[in-house]
XYZ file of C-alpha atoms in Angstrom:
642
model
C 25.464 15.373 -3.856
C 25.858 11.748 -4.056
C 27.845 10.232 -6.661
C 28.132 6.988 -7.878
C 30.528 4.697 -9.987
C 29.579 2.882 -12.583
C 32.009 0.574 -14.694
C 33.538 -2.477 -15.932
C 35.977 -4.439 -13.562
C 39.511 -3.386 -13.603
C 38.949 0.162 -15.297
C 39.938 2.128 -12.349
C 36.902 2.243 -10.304
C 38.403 2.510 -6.972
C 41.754 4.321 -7.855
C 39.889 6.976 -9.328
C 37.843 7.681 -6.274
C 41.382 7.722 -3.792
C 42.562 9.673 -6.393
C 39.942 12.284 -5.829
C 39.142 11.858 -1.920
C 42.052 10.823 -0.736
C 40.377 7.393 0.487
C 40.729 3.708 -0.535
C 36.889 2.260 -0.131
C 38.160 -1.580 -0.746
C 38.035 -2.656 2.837
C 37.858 -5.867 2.957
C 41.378 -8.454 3.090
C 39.666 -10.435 0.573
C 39.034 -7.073 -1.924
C 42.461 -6.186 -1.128
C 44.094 -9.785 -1.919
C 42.121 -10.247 -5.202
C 42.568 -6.718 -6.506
C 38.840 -5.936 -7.115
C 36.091 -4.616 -5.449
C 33.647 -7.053 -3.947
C 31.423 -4.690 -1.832
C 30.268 -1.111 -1.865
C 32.810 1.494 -0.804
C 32.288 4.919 0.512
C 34.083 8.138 0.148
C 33.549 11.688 1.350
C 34.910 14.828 -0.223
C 34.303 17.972 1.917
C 35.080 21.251 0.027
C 35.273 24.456 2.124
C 32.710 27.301 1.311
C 34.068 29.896 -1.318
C 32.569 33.620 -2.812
C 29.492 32.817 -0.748
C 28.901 29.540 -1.516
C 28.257 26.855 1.464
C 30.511 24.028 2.421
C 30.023 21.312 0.555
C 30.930 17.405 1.086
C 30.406 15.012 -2.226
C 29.643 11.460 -1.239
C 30.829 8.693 -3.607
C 29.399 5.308 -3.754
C 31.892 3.184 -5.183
C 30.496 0.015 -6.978
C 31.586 -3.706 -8.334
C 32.476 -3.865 -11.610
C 32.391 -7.516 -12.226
C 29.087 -9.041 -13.639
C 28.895 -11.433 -10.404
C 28.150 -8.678 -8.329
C 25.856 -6.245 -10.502
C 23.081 -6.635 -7.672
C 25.618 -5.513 -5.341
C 26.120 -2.225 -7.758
C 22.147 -2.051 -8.099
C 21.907 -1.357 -4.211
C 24.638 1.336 -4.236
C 23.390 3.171 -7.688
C 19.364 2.991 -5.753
C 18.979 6.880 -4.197
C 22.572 8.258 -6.218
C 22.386 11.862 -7.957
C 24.620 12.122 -10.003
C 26.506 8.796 -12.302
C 30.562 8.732 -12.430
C 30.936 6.265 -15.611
C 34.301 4.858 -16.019
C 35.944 3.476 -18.880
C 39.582 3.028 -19.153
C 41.567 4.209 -22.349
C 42.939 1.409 -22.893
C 40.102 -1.340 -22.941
C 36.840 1.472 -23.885
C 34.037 0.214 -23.300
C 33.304 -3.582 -22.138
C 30.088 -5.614 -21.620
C 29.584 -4.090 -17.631
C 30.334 -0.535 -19.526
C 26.837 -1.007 -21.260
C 24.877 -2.949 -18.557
C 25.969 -0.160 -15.861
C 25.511 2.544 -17.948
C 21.424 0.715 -18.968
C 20.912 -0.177 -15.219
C 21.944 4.155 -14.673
C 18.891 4.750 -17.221
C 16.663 2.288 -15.534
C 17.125 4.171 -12.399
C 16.520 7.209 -13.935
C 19.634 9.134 -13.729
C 20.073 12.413 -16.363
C 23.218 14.092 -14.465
C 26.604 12.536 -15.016
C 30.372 12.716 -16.067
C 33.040 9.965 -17.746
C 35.822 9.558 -16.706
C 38.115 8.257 -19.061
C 40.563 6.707 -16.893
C 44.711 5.290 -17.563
C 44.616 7.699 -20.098
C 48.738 7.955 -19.426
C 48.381 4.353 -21.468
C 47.143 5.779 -24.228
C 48.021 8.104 -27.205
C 46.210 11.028 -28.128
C 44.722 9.232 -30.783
C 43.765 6.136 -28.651
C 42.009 8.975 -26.198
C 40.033 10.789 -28.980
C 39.080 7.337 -30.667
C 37.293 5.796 -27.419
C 36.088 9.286 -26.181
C 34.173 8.786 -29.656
C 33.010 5.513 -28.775
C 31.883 7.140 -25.384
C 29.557 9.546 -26.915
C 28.238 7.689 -29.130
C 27.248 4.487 -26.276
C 26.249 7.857 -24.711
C 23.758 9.162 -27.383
C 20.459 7.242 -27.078
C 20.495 7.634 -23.085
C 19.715 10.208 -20.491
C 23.902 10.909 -19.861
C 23.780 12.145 -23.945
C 26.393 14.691 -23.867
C 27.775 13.975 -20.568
C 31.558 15.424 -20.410
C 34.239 13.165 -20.938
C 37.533 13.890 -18.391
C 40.591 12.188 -19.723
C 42.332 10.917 -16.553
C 44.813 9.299 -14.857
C 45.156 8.414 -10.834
C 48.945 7.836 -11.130
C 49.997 10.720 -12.558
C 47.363 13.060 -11.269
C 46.623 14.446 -14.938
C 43.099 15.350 -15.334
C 41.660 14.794 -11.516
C 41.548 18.384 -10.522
C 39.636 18.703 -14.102
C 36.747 15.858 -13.021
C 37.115 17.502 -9.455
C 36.209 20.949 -10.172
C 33.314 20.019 -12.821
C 31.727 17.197 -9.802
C 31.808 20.160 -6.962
C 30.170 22.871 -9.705
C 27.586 20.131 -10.717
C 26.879 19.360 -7.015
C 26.649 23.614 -6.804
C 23.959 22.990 -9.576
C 22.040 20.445 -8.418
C 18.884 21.748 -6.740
C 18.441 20.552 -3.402
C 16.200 17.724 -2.716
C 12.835 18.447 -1.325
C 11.977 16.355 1.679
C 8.127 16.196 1.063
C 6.906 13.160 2.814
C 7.616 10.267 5.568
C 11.566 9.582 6.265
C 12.927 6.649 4.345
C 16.294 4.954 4.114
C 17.564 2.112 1.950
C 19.561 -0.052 4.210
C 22.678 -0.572 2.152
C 25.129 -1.339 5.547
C 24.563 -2.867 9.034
C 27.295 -3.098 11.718
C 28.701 -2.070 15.178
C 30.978 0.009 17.193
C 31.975 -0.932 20.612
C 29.885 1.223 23.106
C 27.226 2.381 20.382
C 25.623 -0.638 18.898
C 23.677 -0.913 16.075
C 24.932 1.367 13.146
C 22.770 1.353 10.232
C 23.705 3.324 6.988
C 21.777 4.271 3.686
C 20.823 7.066 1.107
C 17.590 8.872 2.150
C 15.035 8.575 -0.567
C 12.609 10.941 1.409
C 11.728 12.945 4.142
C 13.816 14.000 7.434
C 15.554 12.224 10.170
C 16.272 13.826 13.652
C 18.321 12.737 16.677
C 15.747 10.970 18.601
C 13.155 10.307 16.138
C 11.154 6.941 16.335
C 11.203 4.456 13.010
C 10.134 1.358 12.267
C 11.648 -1.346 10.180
C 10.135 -2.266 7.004
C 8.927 -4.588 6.130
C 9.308 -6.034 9.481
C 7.859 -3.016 11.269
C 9.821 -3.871 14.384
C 10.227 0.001 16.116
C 13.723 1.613 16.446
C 15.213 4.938 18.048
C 17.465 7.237 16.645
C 20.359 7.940 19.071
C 22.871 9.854 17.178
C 23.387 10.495 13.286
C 25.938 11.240 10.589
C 25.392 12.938 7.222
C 27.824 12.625 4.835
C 30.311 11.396 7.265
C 29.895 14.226 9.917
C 28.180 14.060 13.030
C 25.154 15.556 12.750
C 21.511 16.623 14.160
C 19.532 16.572 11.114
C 19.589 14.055 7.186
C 17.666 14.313 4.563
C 16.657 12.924 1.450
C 19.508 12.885 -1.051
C 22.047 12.651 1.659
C 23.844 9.531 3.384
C 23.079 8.841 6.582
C 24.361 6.529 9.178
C 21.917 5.882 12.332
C 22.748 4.614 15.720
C 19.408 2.717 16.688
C 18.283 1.466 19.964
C 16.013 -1.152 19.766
C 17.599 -3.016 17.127
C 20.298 -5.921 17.426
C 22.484 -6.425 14.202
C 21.229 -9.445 13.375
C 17.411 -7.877 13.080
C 18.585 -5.824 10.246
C 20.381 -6.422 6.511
C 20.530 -4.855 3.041
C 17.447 -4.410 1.459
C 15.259 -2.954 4.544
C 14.204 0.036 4.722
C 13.876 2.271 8.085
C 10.910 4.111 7.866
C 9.462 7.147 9.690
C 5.662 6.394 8.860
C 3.633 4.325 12.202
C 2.510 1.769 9.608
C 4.182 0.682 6.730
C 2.326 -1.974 4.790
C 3.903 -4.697 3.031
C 3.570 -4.890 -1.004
C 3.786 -8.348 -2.515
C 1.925 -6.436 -6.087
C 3.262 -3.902 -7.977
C 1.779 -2.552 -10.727
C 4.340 -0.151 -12.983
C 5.316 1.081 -16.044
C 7.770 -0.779 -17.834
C 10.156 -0.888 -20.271
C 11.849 -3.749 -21.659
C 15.912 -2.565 -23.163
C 15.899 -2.535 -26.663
C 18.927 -4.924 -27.097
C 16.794 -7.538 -24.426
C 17.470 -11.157 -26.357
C 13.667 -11.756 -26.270
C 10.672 -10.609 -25.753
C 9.612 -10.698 -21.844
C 7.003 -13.177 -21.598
C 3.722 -12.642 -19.331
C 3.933 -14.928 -16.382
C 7.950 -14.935 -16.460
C 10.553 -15.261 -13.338
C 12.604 -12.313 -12.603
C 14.973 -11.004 -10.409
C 13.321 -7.985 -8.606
C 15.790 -5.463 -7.936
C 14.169 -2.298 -6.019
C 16.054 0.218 -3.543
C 18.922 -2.188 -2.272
C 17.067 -5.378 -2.181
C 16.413 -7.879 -4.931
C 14.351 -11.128 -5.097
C 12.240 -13.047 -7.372
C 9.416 -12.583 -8.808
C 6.601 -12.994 -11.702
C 5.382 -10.385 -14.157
C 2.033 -10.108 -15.478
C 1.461 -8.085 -18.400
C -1.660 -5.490 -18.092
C -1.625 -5.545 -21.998
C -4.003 -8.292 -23.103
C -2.709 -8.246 -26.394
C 1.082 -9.346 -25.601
C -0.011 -12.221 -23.381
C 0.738 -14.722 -26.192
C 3.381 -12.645 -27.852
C 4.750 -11.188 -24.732
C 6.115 -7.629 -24.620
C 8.791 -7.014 -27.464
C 12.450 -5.314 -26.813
C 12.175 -1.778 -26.734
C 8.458 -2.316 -26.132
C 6.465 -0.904 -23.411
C 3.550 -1.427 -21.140
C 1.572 -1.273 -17.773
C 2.365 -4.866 -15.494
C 2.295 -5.968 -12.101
C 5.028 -7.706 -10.672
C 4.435 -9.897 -8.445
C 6.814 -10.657 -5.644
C 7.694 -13.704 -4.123
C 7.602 -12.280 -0.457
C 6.402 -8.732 0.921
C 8.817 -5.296 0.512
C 8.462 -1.690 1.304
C 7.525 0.101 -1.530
C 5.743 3.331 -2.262
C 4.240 5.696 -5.769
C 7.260 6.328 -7.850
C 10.204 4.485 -6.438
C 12.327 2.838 -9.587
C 12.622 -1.050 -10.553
C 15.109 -2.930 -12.119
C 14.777 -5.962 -13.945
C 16.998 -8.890 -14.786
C 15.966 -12.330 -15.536
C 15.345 -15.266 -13.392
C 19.129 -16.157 -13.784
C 20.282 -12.992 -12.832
C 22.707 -13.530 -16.041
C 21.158 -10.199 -17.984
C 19.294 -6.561 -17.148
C 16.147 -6.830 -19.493
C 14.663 -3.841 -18.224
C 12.703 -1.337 -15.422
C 10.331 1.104 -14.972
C 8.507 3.538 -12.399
C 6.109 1.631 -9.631
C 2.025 2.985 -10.428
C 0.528 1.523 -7.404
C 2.630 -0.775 -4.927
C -0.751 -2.377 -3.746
C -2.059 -3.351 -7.134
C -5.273 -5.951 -6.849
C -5.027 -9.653 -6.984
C -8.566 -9.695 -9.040
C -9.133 -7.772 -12.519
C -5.945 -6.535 -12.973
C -6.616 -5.789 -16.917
C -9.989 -4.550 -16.166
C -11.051 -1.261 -17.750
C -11.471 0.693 -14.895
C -8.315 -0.308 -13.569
C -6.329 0.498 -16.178
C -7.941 4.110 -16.369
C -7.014 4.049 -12.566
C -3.090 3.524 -13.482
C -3.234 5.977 -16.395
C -4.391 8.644 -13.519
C -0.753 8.315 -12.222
C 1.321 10.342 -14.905
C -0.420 13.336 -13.388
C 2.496 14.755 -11.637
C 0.608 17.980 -9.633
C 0.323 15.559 -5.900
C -3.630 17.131 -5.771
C -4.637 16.606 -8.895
C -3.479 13.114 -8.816
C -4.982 11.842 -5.880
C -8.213 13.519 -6.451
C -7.824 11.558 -10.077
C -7.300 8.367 -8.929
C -10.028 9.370 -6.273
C -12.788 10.086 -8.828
C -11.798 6.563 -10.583
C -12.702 4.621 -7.569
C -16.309 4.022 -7.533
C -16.514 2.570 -3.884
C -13.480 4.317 -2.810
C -10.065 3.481 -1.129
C -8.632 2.444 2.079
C -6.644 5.460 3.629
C -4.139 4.001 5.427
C -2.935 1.614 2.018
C -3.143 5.236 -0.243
C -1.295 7.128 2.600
C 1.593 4.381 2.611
C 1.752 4.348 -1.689
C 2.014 7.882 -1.214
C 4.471 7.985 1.446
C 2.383 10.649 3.534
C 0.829 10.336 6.690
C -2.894 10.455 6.493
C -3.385 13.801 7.784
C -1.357 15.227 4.975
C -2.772 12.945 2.636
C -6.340 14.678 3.525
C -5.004 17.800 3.491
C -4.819 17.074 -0.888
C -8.336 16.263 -0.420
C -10.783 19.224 0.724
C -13.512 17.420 -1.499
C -13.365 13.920 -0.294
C -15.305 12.408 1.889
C -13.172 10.279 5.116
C -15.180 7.832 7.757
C -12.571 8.239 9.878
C -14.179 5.101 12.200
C -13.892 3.075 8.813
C -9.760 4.369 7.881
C -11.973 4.353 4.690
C -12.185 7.646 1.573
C -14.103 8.385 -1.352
C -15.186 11.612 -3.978
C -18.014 12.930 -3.904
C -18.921 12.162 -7.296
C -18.131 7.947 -6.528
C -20.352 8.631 -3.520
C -23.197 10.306 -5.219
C -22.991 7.793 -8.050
C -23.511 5.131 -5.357
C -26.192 6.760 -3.627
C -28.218 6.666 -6.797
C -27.186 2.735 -7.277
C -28.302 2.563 -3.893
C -32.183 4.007 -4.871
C -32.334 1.932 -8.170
C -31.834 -0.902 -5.842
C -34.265 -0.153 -3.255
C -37.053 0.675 -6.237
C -36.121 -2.477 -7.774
C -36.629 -4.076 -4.752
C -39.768 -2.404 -3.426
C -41.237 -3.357 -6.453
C -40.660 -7.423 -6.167
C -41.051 -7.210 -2.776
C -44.145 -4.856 -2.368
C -44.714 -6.709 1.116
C -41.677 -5.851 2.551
C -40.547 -2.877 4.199
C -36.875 -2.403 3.130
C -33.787 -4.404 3.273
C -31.841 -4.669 5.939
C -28.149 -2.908 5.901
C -25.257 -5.393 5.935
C -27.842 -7.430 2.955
C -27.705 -3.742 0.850
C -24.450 -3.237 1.321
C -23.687 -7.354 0.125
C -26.297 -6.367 -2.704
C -24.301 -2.755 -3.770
C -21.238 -2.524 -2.144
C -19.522 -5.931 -0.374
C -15.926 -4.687 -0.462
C -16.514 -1.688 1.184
C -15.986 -1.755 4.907
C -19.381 -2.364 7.000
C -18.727 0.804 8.620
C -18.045 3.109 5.916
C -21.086 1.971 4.117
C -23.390 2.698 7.567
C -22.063 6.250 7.602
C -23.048 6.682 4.076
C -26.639 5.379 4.763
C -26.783 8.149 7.918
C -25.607 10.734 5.436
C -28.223 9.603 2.716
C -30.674 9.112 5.683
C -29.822 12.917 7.187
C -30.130 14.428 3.083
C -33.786 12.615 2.652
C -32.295 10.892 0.020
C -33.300 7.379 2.171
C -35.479 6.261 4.875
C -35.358 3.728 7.909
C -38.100 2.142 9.458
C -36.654 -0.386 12.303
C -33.079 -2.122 10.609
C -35.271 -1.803 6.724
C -33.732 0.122 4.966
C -35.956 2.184 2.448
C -37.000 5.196 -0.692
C -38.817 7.842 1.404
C -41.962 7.255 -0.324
C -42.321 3.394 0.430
C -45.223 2.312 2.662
C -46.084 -1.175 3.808
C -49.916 -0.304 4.107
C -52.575 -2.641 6.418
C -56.092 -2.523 5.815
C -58.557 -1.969 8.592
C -59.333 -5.521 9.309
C -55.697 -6.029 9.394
C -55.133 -3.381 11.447
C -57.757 -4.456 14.316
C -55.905 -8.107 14.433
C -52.818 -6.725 14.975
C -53.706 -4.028 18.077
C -54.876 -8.097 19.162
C -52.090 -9.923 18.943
C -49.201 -7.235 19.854
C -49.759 -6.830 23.291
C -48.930 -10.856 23.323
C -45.596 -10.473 22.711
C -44.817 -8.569 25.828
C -46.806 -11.072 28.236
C -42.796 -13.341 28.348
C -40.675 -10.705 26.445
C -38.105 -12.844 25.987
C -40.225 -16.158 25.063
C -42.812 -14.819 23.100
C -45.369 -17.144 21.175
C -44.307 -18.931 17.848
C -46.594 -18.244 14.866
C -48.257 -21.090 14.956
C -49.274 -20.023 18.795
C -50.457 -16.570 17.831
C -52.411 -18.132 14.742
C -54.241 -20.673 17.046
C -55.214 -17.932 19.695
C -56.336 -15.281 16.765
C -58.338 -18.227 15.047
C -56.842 -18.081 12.107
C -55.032 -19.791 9.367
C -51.179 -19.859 10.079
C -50.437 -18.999 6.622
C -52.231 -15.799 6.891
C -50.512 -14.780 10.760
C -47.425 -15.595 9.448
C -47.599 -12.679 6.587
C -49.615 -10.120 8.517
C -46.625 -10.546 11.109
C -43.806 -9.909 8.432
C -45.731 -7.316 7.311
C -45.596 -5.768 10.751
C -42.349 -6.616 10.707
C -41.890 -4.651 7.563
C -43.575 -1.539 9.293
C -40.678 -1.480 11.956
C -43.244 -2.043 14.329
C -41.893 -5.709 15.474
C -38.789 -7.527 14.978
C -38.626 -11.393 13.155
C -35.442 -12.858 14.691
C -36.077 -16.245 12.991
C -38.400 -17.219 10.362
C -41.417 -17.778 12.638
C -40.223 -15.683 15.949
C -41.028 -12.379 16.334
C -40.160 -10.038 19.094
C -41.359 -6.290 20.482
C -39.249 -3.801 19.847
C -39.392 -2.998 23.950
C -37.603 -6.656 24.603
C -35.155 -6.319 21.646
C -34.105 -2.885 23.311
C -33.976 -4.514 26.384
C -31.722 -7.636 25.398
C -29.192 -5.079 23.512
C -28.457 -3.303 27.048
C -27.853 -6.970 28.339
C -25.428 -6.900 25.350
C -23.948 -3.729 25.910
C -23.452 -4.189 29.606
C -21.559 -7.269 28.510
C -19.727 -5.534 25.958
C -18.773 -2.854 28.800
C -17.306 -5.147 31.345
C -15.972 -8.260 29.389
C -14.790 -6.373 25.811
C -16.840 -9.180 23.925
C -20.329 -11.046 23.973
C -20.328 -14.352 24.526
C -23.576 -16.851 23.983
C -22.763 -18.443 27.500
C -22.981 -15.101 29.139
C -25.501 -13.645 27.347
C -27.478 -17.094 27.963
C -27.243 -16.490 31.845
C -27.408 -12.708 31.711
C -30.982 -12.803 30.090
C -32.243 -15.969 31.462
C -33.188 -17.086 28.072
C -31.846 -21.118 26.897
C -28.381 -21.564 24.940
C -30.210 -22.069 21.558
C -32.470 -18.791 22.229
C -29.611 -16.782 23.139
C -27.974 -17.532 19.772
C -30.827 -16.706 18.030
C -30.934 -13.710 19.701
C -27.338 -12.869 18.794
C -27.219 -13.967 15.664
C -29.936 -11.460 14.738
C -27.988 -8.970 16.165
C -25.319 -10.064 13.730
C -27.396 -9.425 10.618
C -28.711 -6.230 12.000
C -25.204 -4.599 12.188
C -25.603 -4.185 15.746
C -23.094 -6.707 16.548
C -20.267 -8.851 14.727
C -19.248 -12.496 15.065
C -15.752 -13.054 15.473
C -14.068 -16.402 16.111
C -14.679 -19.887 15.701
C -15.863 -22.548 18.216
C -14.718 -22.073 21.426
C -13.550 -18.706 20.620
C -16.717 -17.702 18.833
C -17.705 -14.055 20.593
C -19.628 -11.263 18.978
C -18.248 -7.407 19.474
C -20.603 -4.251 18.933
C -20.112 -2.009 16.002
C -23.152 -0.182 15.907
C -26.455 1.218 16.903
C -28.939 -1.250 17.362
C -31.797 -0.121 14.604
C -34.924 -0.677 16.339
C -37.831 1.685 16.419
């Protein structure tokens, strides 16, 4: 179990913890010149197993009491199980008694003790007054009814009291599961002559194992685990709820400080939007306007930040104290975060705590934030069963969700992530999910679009995939949107004739006279397969009006049976096959396309070749990439010709 102080300066912080393990955490000369604790401290209390109970060791994370260095106390409260509030007899309690003991709220701590310290200064009466005052500061929080241990660390009176009741509470306390990918709060970076790199933190999650591979986040440099200790003690194996100290190769000193995070997933994305559910304190001076600078205090990092409230209806008035609502926070440079880790709060200043709440989604949108479906999105998230969630916030994405950004909010790799999901529907080429019910919902938006369009365009065979997917779908990745069109394709549900897209009962019809002119004028186009007549040629040789060539050839066009690469060039399907094996071959030996090559592989001129390309490009068969001189095109499909 790890403990943690919590206090106001000069109540006995530090004395009490020596007093109970036997080890003064202020290490520093300056801590030890001034009197008061400047930096975290760390204790360990091993108890030896009794009537069948294991060995136990109680970490303590001692904390600064003084109101300069309450984001120093925020990083050593972030991943603690159980809250030691202090108060000396003497004083009760102070301004950092209340701040500490709202920050231990914010972060969502219910287990805890006081420890009513110098109570050898103090009168019985004195002692029974502020333990009064205790319980009652005590009342409206998550500690209500916490045990108050009248103590003293010079005399020894009462310390084998708290001790007993902190090792039966850690006894209580149900071990922490460690569901997930391994992650650590950096809290403490230093070396030791012949190791290197030491890095220590609580474990929010997960498992760590001698040898194990992490990454830094959110640098996402890699690391190596060479040796561990938990709880002070050499060690094989940490886990969440425990402290762990990691000796890393790959990773000078200087690479790493407070507020990282060392991570066991392979890709931990950077969050710069969080959207949460928060709570402003209920003794906050103001209300928290929308749009206002904070300090941004999550695991053991802090920095500044924006909020937007998700509440339309408090942008003018802004959200009230005591009030509550869904916001986004907005960061002022990227951090690790992930689906239910705690924030605190404090404003721009970093002068007062106004408040905290649970992260929704650490990769909130930039756009439409308030919208409606959004906000049913978030509400999705105080389902607490993992499945059920996940296939909620599934169902209320209509084009669905990238799985590599849900697998990092969730803190899961993607494997186990799918394993929640029997129903869903991966493109694994695409990193890309959705329901079934988003995906049949856009399969029938994908019909009413094609009717619509048959019927304006009766001419036309179809439309072409990366324009439907622009028309329905444009955020969804090109890829994921071509496997749905197979799947719809294999089902009935669509057709294809050539790169048209279709409904299964569309026809592009040509009458008999029609007909005969075009078994005239096909065989033309293979006579130069790669130069093939312009319109205007074809209409002079057929003796007739260009006007009328023009649409008969679009028509065919439509019918798959040729293939327009500009507005008044049309090619056989035979040389378009034949140009995308030039393109492939390319592809093959050089990993890109590039017009130059292309131009000298196929024989055809510089401007022809981009043509060529470029229709390529809107067929899906290929993508542009680059600008300029570094302008290549890349294959990413199967080139749709009949």
């Amino acid at each position: 179990m790890l403990i943690g102080t919590a206090g106001h300066i000069d109540h006995g912080k530090t004395t009490l913890v020596h007093a109970l393990t036997g080890v003064d955490t202020d290490r520093l000369p300056e801590e030890k010149r001034r009197g008061i604790t400047i930096e975290l401290g760390y204790a360990y209390l091993p108890l030896a197993a009794d009537d069948g109970n294991p060995e136990q060791v109680l970490g303590f994370v001692d904390v600064p009491g003084h109101e300069k260095f309450v984001p120093t106390m925020l990083a050593g409260a972030s991943g603690v199980d159980f809250a030691l509030l202090v108060v000396a007899a003497d004083d009760g309690p102070m301004p950092q008694t209340r701040e500490h003991l709202q920050i231990l709220e914010l972060l969502g701590l219910s287990q805890g003790a006081v420890a009513l310290t110098k109570a050898d200064r103090a009168g019985p009466e004195r002692v029974a007054e502020v333990t009064g005052q205790i319980h009652a500061l005590l009342t409206p929080t998550a500690l209500a009814g916490a045990p108050v241990f009248p103590v003293s660390a010079i005399t020894g009176s009462g310390v084998a009291a708290l001790r007993s009741h902190l090792l039966e509470a850690a006894r209580a306390m149900p071990t922490r599961a460690a569901e997930g990918e391994f992650r650590l709060a950096v809290d403490r970076v230093f070396t030791l002559a012949g190791a290197g790199t030491i890095v220590a933190g609580t474990v929010h999650a997960g498992q760590v194992t001698m040898g194990d591979s992490l990454i830094l986040a959110p640098g996402g440099k890699p690391a190596r685990v060479r040796s561990l200790h938990v709880q002070n003690r050499k060690a094989g194996q940490g886990h969440a709820g425990q402290r762990c100290a990691l000796n890393l190769a790959g990773l000078a000193v200087d690479e790493v400080k407070r507020g990282d995070w060392l991570v066991g997933t392979a890709n931990p994305l950077p969050a710069t939007r969080l959207d949460m559910d928060l709570r402003l304190a209920t003794d906050a001076s103001r209300a928290l306007a929308h749009g206002a600078v904070v300090q941004i205090h999550h695991g053991t990092r802090h920095l500044l930040g924006r909020v937007a409230l998700l509440d339309a209806t408090l942008e003018k008035t802004g959200l009230p104290p005591g009030g509550r609502c869904l916001a986004q926070l907005v960061a002022d440079a990227p951090l690790h975060a992930c689906r239910g880790d705690l924030v605190v709060l404090r404003d721009g200043h970093g002068q007062h705590t106004l408040g905290g709440g649970r992260i929704l989604d650490p990769f909130g949108p930039a756009r439409h934030r308030r919208a409606p479906e959004r906000l049913a999105a978030l509400a999705t998230q105080a389902i607490t069963d993992p499945a059920e969630r996940l296939q909620a916030v599934l169902d209320k994405a209509p084009l669905g969700l990238e799985v590599a950004q849900l697998a990092a909010a969730e803190n899961r790799n993607p494997d186990a992530l799918l394993a929640l999901l029997p129903d869903a529907r991966p493109c694994e080429k695409a990193g890309w999910l959705i329901g079934s019910a988003p995906l049949d919902a856009l399969a029938s938006r994908v019909e009413a679009r094609l009717a619509q369009h048959h019927e304006q365009h009766g001419d036309e065979r179809g439309v072409e995939r990366d324009r439907l997917r622009r028309m329905i779908a444009p955020a969804v990745p090109a890829g994921a949107f071509a496997e749905w069109l197979d799947g719809w394709l294999a089902a009935g549900r669509l057709a294809r004739s050539g790169s048209a897209w279709h409904l299964p009962g569309h026809r592009v019809e040509l009458d008999d006279r029609d007909r005969q002119r075009a078994e005239k004028l096909l065989p033309w186009l293979l006579e130069k397969p790669f130069d093939p007549p312009w319109v205007r040629d074809i209409a002079t040789r057929l003796g007739e009006p260009e006007t009328l060539t023009r649409t008969l050839l679009k028509r065919l066009a439509a019918r798959g049976e040729i293939c327009q690469v500009v507005r008044d060039l049309f090619y056989a399907p035979a040389a378009v096959r034949k140009l995308g094996h030039i393109a492939s071959e390319l592809m093959d030996g050089d990993g890109c396309i590039r017009a130059a090559a292309f131009r000298d592989r196929s024989g055809l001129g510089r401007k022809r070749a981009i043509q060529i390309l470029e229709y390529f490009d809107r067929v899906g068969f290929t993508r542009k990439v680059g600008r300029g001189h570094d302008e290549q095109h890349r294959i990413r499909g199967d080139l749709p010709v009949n």
